[in-house]
Short mmCIF file of C-alpha atoms and ligand atoms in Angstrom, two decimals:
data_model
loop_
_atom_site.label_atom_id
_atom_site.label_comp_id
_atom_site.label_asym_id
_atom_site.label_seq_id
_atom_site.Cartn_x
_atom_site.Cartn_y
_atom_site.Cartn_z
CA VAL C 1 120.65 83.48 108.07
CA THR C 2 121.86 85.44 111.07
CA ILE C 3 119.84 88.22 112.70
CA ARG C 4 122.32 90.76 111.44
CA GLU C 5 122.05 89.49 107.86
CA SER C 6 118.24 89.51 108.07
CA LEU C 7 118.16 93.07 109.33
CA GLU C 8 120.57 94.15 106.64
CA VAL C 9 118.40 92.52 103.96
CA ARG C 10 115.28 94.07 105.44
CA GLU C 11 116.71 97.58 105.26
CA ARG C 12 117.62 97.03 101.63
CA LEU C 13 114.16 95.67 100.83
CA GLU C 14 112.51 98.74 102.35
CA SER C 15 114.43 100.90 99.93
CA GLY C 16 113.48 98.83 96.86
CA ALA C 17 116.39 96.40 96.56
CA THR C 18 115.55 92.72 95.99
CA LEU C 19 116.62 89.71 98.05
CA PRO C 20 120.24 88.62 97.62
CA ALA C 21 120.78 86.46 94.52
CA GLU C 22 122.26 83.61 96.56
CA TRP C 23 118.94 83.12 98.39
CA TYR C 24 117.62 81.67 95.11
CA VAL C 25 120.33 79.04 94.66
CA ASP C 26 121.70 78.21 98.09
CA ALA C 27 120.82 74.79 99.55
CA ASP C 28 121.08 76.10 103.14
CA VAL C 29 118.55 78.86 102.43
CA PHE C 30 116.26 76.29 100.80
CA ARG C 31 116.53 74.09 103.89
CA LEU C 32 115.80 77.06 106.14
CA GLU C 33 112.75 77.92 104.02
CA ARG C 34 111.50 74.39 104.46
CA GLU C 35 111.92 74.59 108.25
CA ARG C 36 110.61 78.09 108.75
CA ILE C 37 108.11 78.52 105.93
CA PHE C 38 106.87 75.28 104.39
CA GLU C 39 106.57 73.25 107.58
CA HIS C 40 104.29 75.91 109.10
CA THR C 41 102.17 77.29 106.26
CA TRP C 42 99.15 76.17 104.24
CA GLN C 43 100.05 74.34 101.04
CA CYS C 44 97.52 73.45 98.36
CA VAL C 45 97.59 69.69 97.67
CA GLY C 46 94.82 69.35 95.07
CA ILE C 47 91.10 69.66 94.56
CA ALA C 48 88.15 68.19 96.43
CA GLU C 49 86.32 66.81 93.37
CA GLY C 50 87.89 63.38 93.93
CA LEU C 51 87.16 63.44 97.68
CA GLN C 52 83.37 63.24 97.73
CA SER C 53 82.73 59.88 99.44
CA PRO C 54 84.11 58.29 102.62
CA GLY C 55 87.34 56.51 101.66
CA ASP C 56 88.24 58.83 98.77
CA TYR C 57 91.80 60.04 99.21
CA LEU C 58 94.63 61.97 97.59
CA THR C 59 98.33 61.97 98.36
CA ALA C 60 100.85 64.79 98.02
CA THR C 61 104.22 65.93 99.29
CA VAL C 62 104.48 69.00 101.52
CA ALA C 63 107.92 70.24 102.58
CA GLU C 64 109.27 66.83 101.52
CA VAL C 65 106.78 65.11 103.83
CA PRO C 66 104.41 62.59 102.19
CA VAL C 67 100.82 63.34 103.21
CA VAL C 68 97.44 61.72 102.58
CA VAL C 69 94.07 63.48 102.77
CA VAL C 70 91.01 61.28 103.10
CA ARG C 71 87.24 61.71 103.47
CA ASN C 72 86.33 59.88 106.69
CA LYS C 73 83.09 58.10 107.61
CA ALA C 74 81.70 61.28 109.22
CA LYS C 75 82.24 62.96 105.81
CA GLY C 76 84.98 65.23 107.12
CA LEU C 77 88.40 65.65 105.55
CA ARG C 78 91.27 64.25 107.60
CA GLY C 79 94.96 64.57 106.81
CA PHE C 80 97.91 62.47 107.92
CA VAL C 81 101.59 62.12 107.39
CA ASN C 82 101.57 59.27 104.86
CA VAL C 83 104.27 57.34 106.73
CA CYS C 84 103.60 54.00 108.39
CA ARG C 85 104.20 53.74 112.15
CA HIS C 86 105.74 50.28 111.61
CA ARG C 87 108.90 50.92 109.61
CA CYS C 88 108.22 54.18 107.82
CA SER C 89 107.09 53.07 104.40
CA GLU C 90 104.59 55.35 102.77
CA VAL C 91 101.21 53.83 103.59
CA VAL C 92 99.48 54.75 100.32
CA LEU C 93 101.38 54.96 97.04
CA GLU C 94 98.80 56.07 94.47
CA PRO C 95 98.17 59.80 93.83
CA HIS C 96 94.44 59.35 94.51
CA GLY C 97 91.77 56.68 94.79
CA HIS C 98 89.27 55.06 97.12
CA ARG C 99 89.82 52.70 100.06
CA ASN C 100 87.74 51.57 103.02
CA VAL C 101 90.86 51.49 105.18
CA LEU C 102 94.42 52.74 104.78
CA GLN C 103 96.44 49.55 104.60
CA CYS C 104 100.20 49.83 104.29
CA HIS C 105 101.49 48.08 101.18
CA TYR C 106 104.59 46.76 103.00
CA HIS C 107 103.40 44.56 105.90
CA ALA C 108 99.68 45.38 105.95
CA TRP C 109 99.43 47.46 109.09
CA THR C 110 95.93 48.84 108.66
CA TYR C 111 94.58 52.23 109.75
CA ASP C 112 90.99 53.42 109.69
CA LEU C 113 89.94 56.65 107.95
CA ASP C 114 90.65 58.57 111.17
CA GLY C 115 94.23 57.31 111.27
CA GLN C 116 93.76 54.77 114.10
CA LEU C 117 95.74 51.56 113.75
CA ILE C 118 93.11 48.80 113.69
CA SER C 119 95.23 45.79 112.83
CA ALA C 120 98.87 44.76 112.52
CA PRO C 121 99.45 41.15 111.48
CA ARG C 122 100.95 38.98 114.28
CA SER C 123 101.12 41.93 116.69
CA ASP C 124 98.99 39.87 119.14
CA ARG C 125 102.12 37.76 119.79
CA GLU C 126 103.94 40.79 121.23
CA PRO C 127 103.35 41.20 124.97
CA ASP C 128 103.42 45.02 125.12
CA PHE C 129 101.92 45.89 121.80
CA ASP C 130 98.95 48.26 121.95
CA LEU C 131 97.38 49.29 118.63
CA ALA C 132 96.34 52.60 120.21
CA ASP C 133 99.99 53.66 120.47
CA TYR C 134 100.52 53.76 116.72
CA CYS C 135 98.04 56.04 114.99
CA LEU C 136 99.04 57.97 111.87
CA VAL C 137 100.57 61.37 112.59
CA PRO C 138 97.88 64.00 111.91
CA VAL C 139 98.23 67.18 109.86
CA GLN C 140 95.78 70.06 109.52
CA VAL C 141 93.44 70.16 106.52
CA GLY C 142 91.68 73.26 105.18
CA ALA C 143 89.72 74.23 102.08
CA LEU C 144 88.95 77.22 99.94
CA GLY C 145 86.16 76.36 97.49
CA PRO C 146 87.38 73.23 95.69
CA TYR C 147 91.01 73.64 96.77
CA VAL C 148 92.34 71.39 99.53
CA PHE C 149 95.19 72.59 101.71
CA VAL C 150 97.43 70.94 104.28
CA ASN C 151 99.45 72.43 107.10
CA LEU C 152 102.01 70.17 108.81
CA ASP C 153 101.98 72.39 111.89
CA LEU C 154 99.08 71.46 114.19
CA ASP C 155 99.53 74.74 116.07
CA ALA C 156 99.35 76.98 113.00
CA PRO C 157 96.30 79.27 112.76
CA PRO C 158 93.56 78.03 110.40
CA LEU C 159 93.61 78.70 106.66
CA ALA C 160 90.84 81.32 107.07
CA HIS C 161 93.15 83.37 109.30
CA TYR C 162 95.65 83.70 106.46
CA LEU C 163 93.02 84.30 103.77
CA ALA C 164 91.36 87.01 105.92
CA ASP C 165 89.11 89.12 103.68
CA LEU C 166 90.61 87.91 100.38
CA PRO C 167 87.69 85.57 99.43
CA GLU C 168 85.19 88.39 100.01
CA ARG C 169 87.24 90.88 98.02
CA MET C 170 87.50 88.42 95.17
CA ARG C 171 83.78 87.71 95.31
CA VAL C 172 82.99 91.43 94.97
CA ASP C 173 84.99 91.41 91.73
CA GLY C 174 83.07 88.45 90.35
CA LEU C 175 85.03 85.43 91.52
CA GLU C 176 82.55 82.60 91.92
CA LEU C 177 83.79 79.28 93.30
CA ASP C 178 80.42 77.51 93.39
CA GLY C 179 78.59 76.05 90.39
CA LEU C 180 81.69 75.59 88.25
CA VAL C 181 82.81 72.30 86.73
CA TYR C 182 86.29 70.92 86.62
CA ASN C 183 88.14 71.89 83.46
CA GLY C 184 91.44 70.11 83.82
CA HIS C 185 94.81 70.05 85.45
CA TRP C 186 98.28 70.44 84.17
CA GLU C 187 101.65 70.56 85.81
CA GLN C 188 105.15 71.30 84.75
CA GLU C 189 108.52 71.34 86.42
CA VAL C 190 110.56 74.49 85.81
CA ALA C 191 114.22 75.27 86.39
CA ALA C 192 113.66 78.16 88.78
CA ASN C 193 113.49 78.82 92.50
CA TRP C 194 109.92 79.03 93.82
CA LYS C 195 110.43 82.70 94.81
CA VAL C 196 111.21 83.66 91.21
CA VAL C 197 107.84 82.17 90.23
CA VAL C 198 105.96 84.08 92.96
CA GLU C 199 107.69 87.33 92.01
CA ASN C 200 106.85 86.88 88.34
CA PHE C 201 103.22 86.31 89.34
CA ASP C 202 103.22 89.39 91.58
CA GLU C 203 103.83 92.01 88.91
CA CYS C 204 102.43 92.92 85.51
CA TYR C 205 105.22 95.32 84.61
CA HIS C 206 106.33 92.54 82.24
CA CYS C 207 102.88 92.03 80.68
CA PRO C 208 103.06 94.54 77.80
CA VAL C 209 106.50 93.21 76.90
CA ALA C 210 106.15 89.48 77.40
CA HIS C 211 102.41 88.71 77.13
CA PRO C 212 101.01 90.18 73.90
CA GLY C 213 97.88 88.00 74.04
CA PHE C 214 97.16 88.81 77.68
CA SER C 215 97.67 92.52 76.97
CA LYS C 216 94.96 92.41 74.31
CA VAL C 217 92.42 91.31 76.92
CA MET C 218 93.26 93.26 80.07
CA GLU C 219 94.53 96.73 80.86
CA VAL C 220 98.20 96.39 81.75
CA ASP C 221 99.27 99.98 82.25
CA PRO C 222 99.75 101.15 85.83
CA GLU C 223 96.64 103.39 85.75
CA GLY C 224 94.35 100.47 84.95
CA TYR C 225 96.11 97.88 87.07
CA ARG C 226 95.25 98.06 90.80
CA LEU C 227 97.50 96.47 93.42
CA GLU C 228 96.49 95.76 97.01
CA TRP C 229 97.89 93.69 99.83
CA GLY C 230 97.06 92.45 103.31
CA THR C 231 99.23 90.63 105.85
CA TRP C 232 99.45 87.27 104.05
CA THR C 233 97.77 87.98 100.71
CA SER C 234 98.01 90.33 97.78
CA ARG C 235 95.94 90.93 94.69
CA ALA C 236 95.99 92.69 91.34
CA VAL C 237 92.73 93.72 89.68
CA THR C 238 92.47 94.96 86.14
CA PRO C 239 89.52 95.66 83.84
CA LEU C 240 88.76 94.12 80.48
CA ARG C 241 90.09 96.35 77.70
CA THR C 242 87.24 98.15 76.00
CA TYR C 243 88.78 97.29 72.65
CA PRO C 244 91.36 94.60 71.96
CA GLY C 245 94.92 95.77 71.92
CA GLY C 246 97.38 94.83 69.21
CA PRO C 247 97.48 95.26 65.45
CA ASP C 248 95.09 92.44 64.54
CA GLY C 249 92.23 94.02 66.48
CA HIS C 250 90.63 90.97 68.06
CA TYR C 251 90.60 89.36 71.47
CA PRO C 252 92.33 85.96 71.76
CA TYR C 253 89.09 84.42 73.08
CA ASP C 254 85.42 85.39 73.31
CA VAL C 255 85.38 87.78 76.27
CA SER C 256 81.60 88.09 76.49
CA GLY C 257 80.22 86.98 79.84
CA PRO C 258 79.45 88.24 83.31
CA VAL C 259 83.06 88.69 84.49
CA LYS C 260 84.34 92.16 83.61
CA VAL C 261 87.69 92.23 85.39
CA GLY C 262 90.77 90.07 85.69
CA GLN C 263 92.05 89.38 89.17
CA PHE C 264 95.20 87.64 90.28
CA ALA C 265 95.44 86.88 93.97
CA TYR C 266 98.28 85.46 95.97
CA LEU C 267 98.27 83.63 99.32
CA TRP C 268 101.54 83.25 101.20
CA PRO C 269 103.63 81.34 100.38
CA THR C 270 102.83 79.40 97.16
CA PHE C 271 99.14 79.62 96.17
CA THR C 272 97.44 81.85 93.63
CA ILE C 273 93.89 82.07 92.34
CA ASN C 274 92.98 83.82 89.14
CA GLN C 275 90.11 85.03 87.05
CA SER C 276 90.11 86.44 83.52
CA PRO C 277 87.24 88.46 82.00
CA GLY C 278 84.49 86.56 80.17
CA PRO C 279 82.54 83.51 81.33
CA ARG C 280 82.64 82.55 85.01
CA ALA C 281 85.82 80.59 85.48
CA VAL C 282 88.69 80.27 87.92
CA THR C 283 92.21 78.96 87.68
CA ALA C 284 94.33 78.08 90.68
CA PHE C 285 98.03 78.03 90.15
CA TYR C 286 100.36 76.84 92.88
CA MET C 287 103.97 75.92 93.38
CA VAL C 288 105.70 72.94 94.97
CA PRO C 289 109.35 73.76 95.73
CA LEU C 290 111.41 70.67 94.82
CA ALA C 291 114.98 71.97 95.12
CA PRO C 292 116.68 75.38 95.22
CA GLU C 293 116.45 75.64 91.45
CA ARG C 294 113.51 73.36 90.66
CA THR C 295 109.82 74.04 91.20
CA LEU C 296 106.73 72.08 90.20
CA LEU C 297 103.97 74.35 88.87
CA VAL C 298 100.44 73.01 89.17
CA THR C 299 97.34 74.49 87.54
CA GLU C 300 93.73 73.51 88.31
CA SER C 301 90.98 75.01 86.21
CA HIS C 302 87.19 75.28 86.68
CA ILE C 303 84.60 76.87 84.39
CA ASP C 304 80.86 77.55 84.07
CA PRO C 305 79.38 74.35 82.57
CA THR C 306 77.26 76.37 80.10
CA THR C 307 80.35 77.79 78.39
CA PRO C 308 80.48 76.68 74.72
CA ASP C 309 83.24 74.15 73.98
CA ALA C 310 84.97 76.46 71.50
CA VAL C 311 85.23 79.20 74.14
CA VAL C 312 86.54 76.72 76.72
CA LYS C 313 89.23 75.65 74.27
CA ASP C 314 90.23 79.21 73.32
CA ARG C 315 90.46 80.20 76.99
CA THR C 316 92.52 77.13 77.85
CA ASP C 317 94.88 77.93 74.96
CA PHE C 318 95.08 81.53 76.18
CA THR C 319 95.98 80.46 79.73
CA ARG C 320 98.56 77.97 78.46
CA GLU C 321 100.14 80.60 76.23
CA VAL C 322 100.58 83.02 79.14
CA PHE C 323 101.91 80.14 81.29
CA ASN C 324 104.47 79.16 78.64
CA GLU C 325 105.61 82.76 78.23
CA ASP C 326 106.11 82.98 82.00
CA VAL C 327 108.17 79.77 82.08
CA VAL C 328 110.67 81.35 79.67
CA LEU C 329 110.89 84.42 81.94
CA VAL C 330 111.40 82.62 85.24
CA GLU C 331 114.01 80.21 83.88
CA SER C 332 115.89 83.17 82.41
CA VAL C 333 115.83 85.02 85.75
CA GLN C 334 117.11 81.89 87.48
CA ARG C 335 120.14 81.70 85.17
CA GLY C 336 120.86 85.35 85.90
CA LEU C 337 120.56 84.87 89.66
CA ARG C 338 122.78 81.79 89.53
CA SER C 339 125.53 83.86 87.90
CA GLY C 340 125.83 85.80 91.18
CA ARG C 341 127.07 88.81 89.25
CA VAL C 342 124.18 91.04 90.26
CA ARG C 343 123.55 90.50 93.96
CA HIS C 344 120.52 92.80 94.39
CA GLY C 345 118.04 93.91 91.78
CA ARG C 346 116.03 97.14 92.10
CA LEU C 347 112.23 97.17 92.21
CA LEU C 348 110.11 99.92 90.70
CA LEU C 349 107.76 100.16 93.63
CA ASP C 350 104.92 101.79 91.74
CA SER C 351 104.60 98.65 89.61
CA GLU C 352 106.31 96.01 91.74
CA ARG C 353 105.08 96.76 95.24
CA LEU C 354 103.68 93.25 95.67
CA ILE C 355 107.14 91.76 95.15
CA GLN C 356 108.41 93.91 98.00
CA HIS C 357 105.48 92.70 100.13
CA PHE C 358 106.43 89.09 99.32
CA GLN C 359 110.15 89.56 99.91
CA LEU C 360 109.51 91.18 103.29
CA LEU C 361 107.49 88.08 104.24
CA VAL C 362 110.38 85.86 103.15
CA SER C 363 112.96 87.84 105.05
CA SER C 364 110.80 87.94 108.20
CA ALA C 365 110.23 84.19 108.03
CA LEU C 366 113.94 83.45 107.69
CA ASP C 367 114.95 85.92 110.36
CA SER C 368 116.16 83.68 113.16
CA SER C 369 114.90 86.13 115.78
CA ALA C 370 111.33 86.08 114.40
CA ASP C 371 108.33 84.27 115.81
CA ARG C 372 108.08 80.98 113.93
CA GLY C 373 104.30 81.13 113.68
CA CYS C 374 104.47 82.59 110.20
S1 FES J 1 106.16 49.61 107.01
FE1 FES J 1 104.00 49.70 106.95
S2 FES J 1 103.40 47.77 107.58
FE2 FES J 1 105.53 47.67 107.66
FE1 FE2 J 2 103.52 86.72 83.35
#
């Protein structure tokens, strides 16, 4: 993406046009996004529930780089590129587990929980071999409540810098990350570019049309639906409907509870955190870009442990229903973008301002003249 192209796109974005359709299918753009966005930003890799004791670990892939996050002996979280310094096998293969040391499954080079190489079979026969020269490559680790993040760039500002006042704003509207219990995980691969998924998340213009169940619970008209954004985050807040919408006159789940508003927050580039009215509960939803037209969607859910089982089930069904409706939408958009017959869409900024905010971040990040510290 040349400077001239970036500036041209930027001008169009300011006036409400969307990013060019080819940015959602082109392998070169995807590669550039990896270099300029995903190698320098905070990516969620899972939850901390399985990382309580020294030696507990999880593995993930960030910008096509295998990573491992482990609880060390000092009880801190450490993160490493999960690639052996011997001959580049992944050190750990399992998605999560517990180990006293990180021993490579290929030739048993063995690293401690701080990434130091502590043994390499037969290396004592090599005259110049010093274990200290071959520690695992570190990555940054951060956390928000139970969510664990990794940043491949050791010079990137901390996660808190990007979150800024978002956690406090969410707390004011009832988002509680402490005292909840884990309520399950699901993931699904979809045939859409990651940006299509973010953009679908960033607006509720489609809610009355595509989410009848959701629209029974929360106000979805522009007067009730508040949008706000900061440098790296954005958020929509909407109250519980005072009466259920729709002809059948009932809510899809029991909405009684302390939480009176829905909120849907986004952190650049691929993380969202969400709350629906009713019992205290939170759902994180994040994306792992796999290819220009393939994205893994991951959902992690937590809920107040006193919530009755029937309510937990109804809420889980509700969330899944909205998720499934969104999958149909994003895959449909992807087919339209791939056609290349409509190069720029047109945002309605009153309802879709957060998409513009997101697309400006994308275009700035890809602008070859921009500071890479995005
Ligand atoms: S590649 Fe890891 S020990 Fe050989
Ligand atoms: Fe949706």
